[in-house]
Structure formats: C-alpha cells, structure tokens
Amino acid sequence: MIRRRSSSTLLLAAALVVFPACRRDESAAPGDAGTDASPPEATSAAAMPAPPPPDLAPAPDVPSDRSLPATEPRRFLVKRFEDDPHLSHHRDAVLSHFGANVGLPLSLQVETLPGDRQALLIEDSSQPDKPLVLVVAADGTRAWTKEMPLAGIVPGVREMTVVRGPESSVGVAFCDAAGELAALRAWTSEGGIFADYEALEIPHCEAISALYWPGHGHVVVASGEGEARASRIDERGMRAWGRSGLTLPWKPDPGAAVGILVDAEDTFVLVGAGSAAGPLARREEAVFAMRYDERGKELWPAPIAVGRPSGKAPKRPTARVITTGKMEIEMTEGSTRRRLELSSEGTVIVLPERR
C-alpha cells in the first residue's frame, strides 16, 4: 500500500506522484492494506512527474516480466575495480560519485532486468549515505543513473537492496530507522519516479530482502531485534498482508537477513538463521525455512530446521531455486561447505559434494 506522509516523516515535501496518484506532502491515506480500495481520482497534468532528462535513452522493447525467474539480486564485495566487469566498465561513474578516495571493497548488487539490462546498486561503507544506482543497457552503456536514489527521505536509512518491478521498472527497498518501517521506492524503466511505498511497519529494521514476483508484486522481508516480518505489495500497489505483515515463526539472529525463494507459481519459501521453539520447549539454533502461499498462509505445520551451521551463522543465507519445488541451501561447516536440498514438501536431503 502506498502511504502518504507529512513532510516531517518518511516522505519529505517534494512534488512526487505515486501510483495510485498522490503527492508526498499529503496527509496519510485512509484505510488499511488487504482491503478493496476504490480507484483513485485522476491526477492533474500539473501533478504528473516530470519527463526524464533528454539524454536518457527511451526504454527498448523488452520481453515480459515473466521471462526472468523471481530471484533476489546477486551480491558481491569487490576489492578492486579490475575484479568485476561492471565496476571496471563504469569506473568513471563510480569515481565521479564516490571520489578518488573511494573505500574498497565496494558492496555491489546486480539485478537482472528483462531485455538483458541490469540494475546495479553500489555502496561504499565509508560513505554510507551515498548509494549509487546504475541501470545498464544490453550493450553495456548506461541507460540512466540515480546519484541520490533516496532523495527526500528522512536521514537514518540503512540497509538497502535493489529490486526490479513490473514492466522493467527498478526500485530500492530499504530500512527507515526513523519511521520504524521497511519501504520501497520505484522508478519507471526510463528512470522517472514512479512510487514510494511503506511496505511494512517494524520497530527495528536491521536487515532487508526483496524480490519481484511477477503477477503477485513485491515481497519485502525485514528483520531486527529478534523479529522478522514479511510484506507483499501487490500489483495494484496495495499491502496484501496489512501494516505489520507476517511475523516469521523464528527469532532471527542479530543482523541476519531472510532469503526469499519462489519455489512454485503461487508459493514461496523464506529462509534465515535464528532460533525457534523445539521439542520440550527448548530453543533450537539453526537455519530455518517456512513456506507460504500468496495469501500469506503458512503451508508447513512448523518451520523446518534446514541445518545447523558450525560456528557463526551467515548473515544472509546462500540459497537458490534449482527447479520448481526444489531449492538448494549451502551451509558452512568449518572450512567446508555442505549443500542441502529443500523440497516444497518440507524434506531435506544432503547433496553430494561438487567435484
């Protein structure tokens, strides 16, 4: 659901049109998510967003949103520009943004877009308030850039992730500590501002994950202070599971993010490290998983303990969908890595070592 806030909260006063149409300096919209909403009134021409600068190339004809799997962005820590083709090719833009004394390693997220385009989120830990978003065309040239992707947002944002959206749009999901919520800002495929969403309310937001699920909208998961919650913003821009979303059935480790895996057409699995009540009321430390349908209903009677990593649990699980109904999760045990297969039925098997 799109929330319209006064200038003293998340969305500062700036003429921004969102969908459904509203301005960022309006008062909060009535009604809660998960309910039917009447169509918004048409926006006047004066309130329409400004067109993109003339040097931005128009978006090419691209395949449908369903041409790509629903996955989270790939994440890298890049120690040298030469180690990554994205950063080396766009080194001029990175240095222009962060300066010659850019702090390495850089955090890089890569989200694949329809039509062989890519959205990059680049962050310098020594300059946490200066994230950079680049959208790269299929030929490697920059389609558009956002040097201030969170312009107009109250200071205090932490933890960001890049995520694609419908019709080749691009967005960033982020933790807004001041507003005690997880939010999503979206741009059109040409780089014009599209919408700001308050995805879900959570008292402490320390880690965030998001993906676009074609036909269902965005799934956003935030965690912090021993609690993790999930939200779905449907294709109409409404919160499908209410203001507080779904509370996950385990207590996440401090700073631990939750992975999102779309295992079938209408279901998804959340995976993360933490603790949950086990037999005889004992708390069990493990990497847990729970499967949900599009309505947010739990499909397993209890969270599945996928595995118990030796040593410190990962802040973000290493997991992927192998094929419909089958997922792979990596667990670190000492100096070795163990691969586990999790099925949509909730079974876990150990996969043989790669040779």
mmCIF file of N, CA, C and O in Angstrom, residues 263-328:
data_model
loop_
_atom_site.group_PDB
_atom_site.id
_atom_site.type_symbol
_atom_site.label_atom_id
_atom_site.label_comp_id
_atom_site.label_asym_id
_atom_site.label_seq_id
_atom_site.Cartn_x
_atom_site.Cartn_y
_atom_site.Cartn_z
ATOM 1 N N ASP A 263 9.352 -20.943 -4.972
ATOM 2 C CA ASP A 263 9.531 -22.354 -5.309
ATOM 3 C C ASP A 263 8.496 -22.880 -6.275
ATOM 4 O O ASP A 263 8.673 -23.948 -6.872
ATOM 5 N N ALA A 264 7.385 -22.176 -6.455
ATOM 6 C CA ALA A 264 6.326 -22.620 -7.367
ATOM 7 C C ALA A 264 5.548 -21.397 -7.830
ATOM 8 O O ALA A 264 5.807 -20.270 -7.398
ATOM 9 N N GLU A 265 4.568 -21.599 -8.673
ATOM 10 C CA GLU A 265 3.833 -20.493 -9.276
ATOM 11 C C GLU A 265 3.193 -19.591 -8.231
ATOM 12 O O GLU A 265 3.219 -18.364 -8.360
ATOM 13 N N ASP A 266 2.605 -20.170 -7.183
ATOM 14 C CA ASP A 266 1.849 -19.391 -6.212
ATOM 15 C C ASP A 266 2.357 -19.538 -4.787
ATOM 16 O O ASP A 266 1.623 -19.243 -3.837
ATOM 17 N N THR A 267 3.597 -19.994 -4.601
ATOM 18 C CA THR A 267 4.138 -20.169 -3.263
ATOM 19 C C THR A 267 5.583 -19.696 -3.206
ATOM 20 O O THR A 267 6.275 -19.616 -4.225
ATOM 21 N N PHE A 268 6.040 -19.417 -1.983
ATOM 22 C CA PHE A 268 7.423 -19.013 -1.792
ATOM 23 C C PHE A 268 7.893 -19.516 -0.438
ATOM 24 O O PHE A 268 7.091 -19.873 0.443
ATOM 25 N N VAL A 269 9.220 -19.540 -0.251
ATOM 26 C CA VAL A 269 9.841 -20.025 0.977
ATOM 27 C C VAL A 269 10.760 -18.938 1.530
ATOM 28 O O VAL A 269 11.513 -18.311 0.766
ATOM 29 N N LEU A 270 10.706 -18.718 2.824
ATOM 30 C CA LEU A 270 11.612 -17.790 3.499
ATOM 31 C C LEU A 270 12.629 -18.593 4.300
ATOM 32 O O LEU A 270 12.263 -19.575 4.964
ATOM 33 N N VAL A 271 13.899 -18.180 4.233
ATOM 34 C CA VAL A 271 14.992 -18.915 4.863
ATOM 35 C C VAL A 271 15.864 -17.936 5.639
ATOM 36 O O VAL A 271 16.236 -16.879 5.127
ATOM 37 N N GLY A 272 16.204 -18.300 6.892
ATOM 38 C CA GLY A 272 17.072 -17.427 7.663
ATOM 39 C C GLY A 272 17.590 -18.090 8.931
ATOM 40 O O GLY A 272 17.008 -19.068 9.416
ATOM 41 N N ALA A 273 18.691 -17.564 9.445
ATOM 42 C CA ALA A 273 19.309 -18.104 10.654
ATOM 43 C C ALA A 273 18.665 -17.505 11.889
ATOM 44 O O ALA A 273 18.344 -16.311 11.929
ATOM 45 N N GLY A 274 18.467 -18.344 12.904
ATOM 46 C CA GLY A 274 17.876 -17.850 14.138
ATOM 47 C C GLY A 274 17.586 -18.974 15.104
ATOM 48 O O GLY A 274 18.238 -20.029 15.075
ATOM 49 N N SER A 275 16.598 -18.771 15.948
ATOM 50 C CA SER A 275 16.216 -19.774 16.929
ATOM 51 C C SER A 275 14.704 -19.878 16.975
ATOM 52 O O SER A 275 13.985 -18.907 16.728
ATOM 53 N N ALA A 276 14.228 -21.081 17.302
ATOM 54 C CA ALA A 276 12.790 -21.323 17.393
ATOM 55 C C ALA A 276 12.537 -22.366 18.462
ATOM 56 O O ALA A 276 13.448 -23.126 18.838
ATOM 57 N N ALA A 277 11.320 -22.413 18.937
ATOM 58 C CA ALA A 277 10.967 -23.387 19.964
ATOM 59 C C ALA A 277 11.031 -24.785 19.387
ATOM 60 O O ALA A 277 10.447 -25.079 18.347
ATOM 61 N N GLY A 278 11.775 -25.676 20.061
ATOM 62 C CA GLY A 278 11.896 -27.063 19.630
ATOM 63 C C GLY A 278 11.182 -27.992 20.588
ATOM 64 O O GLY A 278 10.368 -27.551 21.417
ATOM 65 N N PRO A 279 11.468 -29.293 20.500
ATOM 66 C CA PRO A 279 10.857 -30.249 21.423
ATOM 67 C C PRO A 279 11.158 -29.914 22.871
ATOM 68 O O PRO A 279 12.219 -29.367 23.193
ATOM 69 N N LEU A 280 10.219 -30.188 23.740
ATOM 70 C CA LEU A 280 10.360 -29.957 25.183
ATOM 71 C C LEU A 280 10.605 -28.483 25.497
ATOM 72 O O LEU A 280 11.246 -28.124 26.476
ATOM 73 N N ALA A 281 10.074 -27.618 24.607
ATOM 74 C CA ALA A 281 10.135 -26.162 24.796
ATOM 75 C C ALA A 281 11.558 -25.610 24.757
ATOM 76 O O ALA A 281 11.790 -24.477 25.165
ATOM 77 N N ARG A 282 12.514 -26.403 24.302
ATOM 78 C CA ARG A 282 13.878 -25.898 24.162
ATOM 79 C C ARG A 282 13.991 -25.080 22.879
ATOM 80 O O ARG A 282 13.383 -25.396 21.874
ATOM 81 N N ARG A 283 14.811 -24.039 22.949
ATOM 82 C CA ARG A 283 15.024 -23.236 21.747
ATOM 83 C C ARG A 283 16.140 -23.859 20.931
ATOM 84 O O ARG A 283 17.186 -24.244 21.457
ATOM 85 N N GLU A 284 15.898 -23.934 19.644
ATOM 86 C CA GLU A 284 16.808 -24.601 18.724
ATOM 87 C C GLU A 284 17.468 -23.572 17.823
ATOM 88 O O GLU A 284 16.794 -22.723 17.236
ATOM 89 N N GLU A 285 18.794 -23.626 17.732
ATOM 90 C CA GLU A 285 19.553 -22.728 16.859
ATOM 91 C C GLU A 285 19.780 -23.414 15.523
ATOM 92 O O GLU A 285 20.303 -24.525 15.474
ATOM 93 N N ALA A 286 19.393 -22.760 14.438
ATOM 94 C CA ALA A 286 19.518 -23.393 13.122
ATOM 95 C C ALA A 286 19.240 -22.362 12.041
ATOM 96 O O ALA A 286 18.942 -21.191 12.314
ATOM 97 N N VAL A 287 19.355 -22.820 10.797
ATOM 98 C CA VAL A 287 18.828 -22.075 9.656
ATOM 99 C C VAL A 287 17.443 -22.645 9.376
ATOM 100 O O VAL A 287 17.290 -23.843 9.118
ATOM 101 N N PHE A 288 16.430 -21.794 9.485
ATOM 102 C CA PHE A 288 15.048 -22.237 9.381
ATOM 103 C C PHE A 288 14.432 -21.828 8.047
ATOM 104 O O PHE A 288 14.898 -20.905 7.372
ATOM 105 N N ALA A 289 13.355 -22.539 7.688
ATOM 106 C CA ALA A 289 12.609 -22.224 6.482
ATOM 107 C C ALA A 289 11.119 -22.396 6.756
ATOM 108 O O ALA A 289 10.714 -23.263 7.540
ATOM 109 N N MET A 290 10.317 -21.556 6.111
ATOM 110 C CA MET A 290 8.865 -21.697 6.167
ATOM 111 C C MET A 290 8.304 -21.367 4.786
ATOM 112 O O MET A 290 8.758 -20.433 4.129
ATOM 113 N N ARG A 291 7.307 -22.152 4.384
ATOM 114 C CA ARG A 291 6.684 -21.981 3.071
ATOM 115 C C ARG A 291 5.323 -21.295 3.228
ATOM 116 O O ARG A 291 4.571 -21.592 4.156
ATOM 117 N N TYR A 292 5.015 -20.376 2.300
ATOM 118 C CA TYR A 292 3.779 -19.606 2.330
ATOM 119 C C TYR A 292 3.113 -19.613 0.951
ATOM 120 O O TYR A 292 3.791 -19.780 -0.079
ATOM 121 N N ASP A 293 1.796 -19.361 0.951
ATOM 122 C CA ASP A 293 1.130 -19.116 -0.317
ATOM 123 C C ASP A 293 0.974 -17.611 -0.501
ATOM 124 O O ASP A 293 1.381 -16.816 0.353
ATOM 125 N N GLU A 294 0.369 -17.220 -1.611
ATOM 126 C CA GLU A 294 0.280 -15.796 -1.928
ATOM 127 C C GLU A 294 -0.586 -15.019 -0.933
ATOM 128 O O GLU A 294 -0.488 -13.794 -0.841
ATOM 129 N N ARG A 295 -1.428 -15.719 -0.183
ATOM 130 C CA ARG A 295 -2.263 -15.060 0.825
ATOM 131 C C ARG A 295 -1.534 -14.891 2.154
ATOM 132 O O ARG A 295 -2.076 -14.296 3.079
ATOM 133 N N GLY A 296 -0.324 -15.449 2.239
ATOM 134 C CA GLY A 296 0.432 -15.360 3.473
ATOM 135 C C GLY A 296 0.163 -16.494 4.435
ATOM 136 O O GLY A 296 0.585 -16.445 5.594
ATOM 137 N N LYS A 297 -0.500 -17.543 3.973
ATOM 138 C CA LYS A 297 -0.806 -18.688 4.829
ATOM 139 C C LYS A 297 0.401 -19.614 4.915
ATOM 140 O O LYS A 297 1.018 -19.950 3.916
ATOM 141 N N GLU A 298 0.745 -20.040 6.143
ATOM 142 C CA GLU A 298 1.831 -20.995 6.330
ATOM 143 C C GLU A 298 1.406 -22.366 5.798
ATOM 144 O O GLU A 298 0.315 -22.852 6.116
ATOM 145 N N LEU A 299 2.269 -22.995 5.014
ATOM 146 C CA LEU A 299 1.942 -24.268 4.383
ATOM 147 C C LEU A 299 2.611 -25.459 5.058
ATOM 148 O O LEU A 299 2.359 -26.599 4.679
ATOM 149 N N TRP A 300 3.472 -25.204 6.032
ATOM 150 C CA TRP A 300 4.061 -26.277 6.838
ATOM 151 C C TRP A 300 3.594 -26.096 8.275
ATOM 152 O O TRP A 300 3.377 -24.960 8.723
ATOM 153 N N PRO A 301 3.430 -27.179 9.019
ATOM 154 C CA PRO A 301 2.937 -27.054 10.394
ATOM 155 C C PRO A 301 3.896 -26.332 11.330
ATOM 156 O O PRO A 301 3.473 -25.786 12.351
ATOM 157 N N ALA A 302 5.179 -26.319 11.000
ATOM 158 C CA ALA A 302 6.188 -25.661 11.821
ATOM 159 C C ALA A 302 7.379 -25.341 10.921
ATOM 160 O O ALA A 302 7.540 -25.936 9.850
ATOM 161 N N PRO A 303 8.220 -24.380 11.316
ATOM 162 C CA PRO A 303 9.399 -24.096 10.495
ATOM 163 C C PRO A 303 10.321 -25.303 10.415
ATOM 164 O O PRO A 303 10.478 -26.051 11.382
ATOM 165 N N ILE A 304 10.923 -25.494 9.249
ATOM 166 C CA ILE A 304 11.851 -26.595 9.022
ATOM 167 C C ILE A 304 13.258 -26.157 9.404
ATOM 168 O O ILE A 304 13.741 -25.112 8.958
ATOM 169 N N ALA A 305 13.929 -26.938 10.257
ATOM 170 C CA ALA A 305 15.335 -26.691 10.568
ATOM 171 C C ALA A 305 16.166 -27.306 9.449
ATOM 172 O O ALA A 305 16.389 -28.516 9.402
ATOM 173 N N VAL A 306 16.590 -26.457 8.520
ATOM 174 C CA VAL A 306 17.310 -26.953 7.340
ATOM 175 C C VAL A 306 18.677 -27.487 7.731
ATOM 176 O O VAL A 306 19.134 -28.517 7.226
ATOM 177 N N GLY A 307 19.358 -26.819 8.626
ATOM 178 C CA GLY A 307 20.693 -27.249 9.040
ATOM 179 C C GLY A 307 21.204 -26.389 10.164
ATOM 180 O O GLY A 307 20.639 -25.326 10.471
ATOM 181 N N ARG A 308 22.262 -26.838 10.769
ATOM 182 C CA ARG A 308 22.873 -26.133 11.888
ATOM 183 C C ARG A 308 24.320 -25.825 11.547
ATOM 184 O O ARG A 308 25.172 -26.714 11.618
ATOM 185 N N PRO A 309 24.607 -24.610 11.143
ATOM 186 C CA PRO A 309 25.991 -24.278 10.766
ATOM 187 C C PRO A 309 26.915 -24.331 11.964
ATOM 188 O O PRO A 309 26.534 -23.980 13.081
ATOM 189 N N SER A 310 28.124 -24.808 11.733
ATOM 190 C CA SER A 310 29.131 -24.784 12.794
ATOM 191 C C SER A 310 29.742 -23.392 12.823
ATOM 192 O O SER A 310 30.040 -22.800 11.801
ATOM 193 N N GLY A 311 29.934 -22.862 14.005
ATOM 194 C CA GLY A 311 30.466 -21.515 14.114
ATOM 195 C C GLY A 311 29.371 -20.485 13.902
ATOM 196 O O GLY A 311 28.185 -20.741 14.081
ATOM 197 N N LYS A 312 29.768 -19.313 13.484
ATOM 198 C CA LYS A 312 28.849 -18.201 13.329
ATOM 199 C C LYS A 312 27.936 -18.407 12.126
ATOM 200 O O LYS A 312 28.388 -18.733 11.028
ATOM 201 N N ALA A 313 26.648 -18.235 12.336
ATOM 202 C CA ALA A 313 25.687 -18.407 11.249
ATOM 203 C C ALA A 313 25.823 -17.265 10.244
ATOM 204 O O ALA A 313 26.182 -16.142 10.601
ATOM 205 N N PRO A 314 25.533 -17.512 8.966
ATOM 206 C CA PRO A 314 25.671 -16.468 7.948
ATOM 207 C C PRO A 314 24.648 -15.362 8.154
ATOM 208 O O PRO A 314 23.514 -15.609 8.578
ATOM 209 N N LYS A 315 25.049 -14.133 7.872
ATOM 210 C CA LYS A 315 24.130 -13.013 7.976
ATOM 211 C C LYS A 315 23.049 -13.081 6.895
ATOM 212 O O LYS A 315 21.930 -12.601 7.082
ATOM 213 N N ARG A 316 23.397 -13.650 5.760
ATOM 214 C CA ARG A 316 22.432 -13.808 4.676
ATOM 215 C C ARG A 316 22.600 -15.214 4.114
ATOM 216 O O ARG A 316 23.699 -15.614 3.732
ATOM 217 N N PRO A 317 21.528 -16.010 4.062
ATOM 218 C CA PRO A 317 21.675 -17.394 3.606
ATOM 219 C C PRO A 317 22.069 -17.473 2.136
ATOM 220 O O PRO A 317 21.682 -16.634 1.320
ATOM 221 N N THR A 318 22.858 -18.491 1.828
ATOM 222 C CA THR A 318 23.203 -18.776 0.439
ATOM 223 C C THR A 318 22.230 -19.831 -0.064
ATOM 224 O O THR A 318 22.301 -20.997 0.330
ATOM 225 N N ALA A 319 21.279 -19.405 -0.880
ATOM 226 C CA ALA A 319 20.208 -20.307 -1.304
ATOM 227 C C ALA A 319 19.751 -19.952 -2.709
ATOM 228 O O ALA A 319 19.861 -18.797 -3.136
ATOM 229 N N ARG A 320 19.238 -20.944 -3.417
ATOM 230 C CA ARG A 320 18.730 -20.724 -4.760
ATOM 231 C C ARG A 320 17.689 -21.785 -5.082
ATOM 232 O O ARG A 320 17.649 -22.853 -4.455
ATOM 233 N N VAL A 321 16.854 -21.489 -6.070
ATOM 234 C CA VAL A 321 15.889 -22.460 -6.562
ATOM 235 C C VAL A 321 16.555 -23.276 -7.662
ATOM 236 O O VAL A 321 17.097 -22.724 -8.620
ATOM 237 N N ILE A 322 16.547 -24.606 -7.505
ATOM 238 C CA ILE A 322 17.127 -25.491 -8.522
ATOM 239 C C ILE A 322 16.132 -25.689 -9.655
ATOM 240 O O ILE A 322 16.441 -25.533 -10.832
ATOM 241 N N THR A 323 14.933 -26.071 -9.294
ATOM 242 C CA THR A 323 13.826 -26.249 -10.224
ATOM 243 C C THR A 323 12.543 -26.118 -9.424
ATOM 244 O O THR A 323 12.580 -25.969 -8.203
ATOM 245 N N THR A 324 11.408 -26.137 -10.092
ATOM 246 C CA THR A 324 10.150 -25.991 -9.374
ATOM 247 C C THR A 324 10.037 -27.026 -8.259
ATOM 248 O O THR A 324 10.169 -28.224 -8.495
ATOM 249 N N GLY A 325 9.840 -26.550 -7.043
ATOM 250 C CA GLY A 325 9.671 -27.451 -5.907
ATOM 251 C C GLY A 325 10.953 -27.903 -5.241
ATOM 252 O O GLY A 325 10.904 -28.644 -4.251
ATOM 253 N N LYS A 326 12.124 -27.459 -5.739
ATOM 254 C CA LYS A 326 13.396 -27.876 -5.151
ATOM 255 C C LYS A 326 14.323 -26.683 -5.001
ATOM 256 O O LYS A 326 14.520 -25.908 -5.935
ATOM 257 N N MET A 327 14.914 -26.556 -3.814
ATOM 258 C CA MET A 327 15.809 -25.453 -3.501
ATOM 259 C C MET A 327 17.116 -25.978 -2.923
ATOM 260 O O MET A 327 17.133 -27.037 -2.299
ATOM 261 N N GLU A 328 18.183 -25.239 -3.146
ATOM 262 C CA GLU A 328 19.496 -25.608 -2.617
ATOM 263 C C GLU A 328 19.956 -24.558 -1.623
ATOM 264 O O GLU A 328 19.886 -23.359 -1.889
#
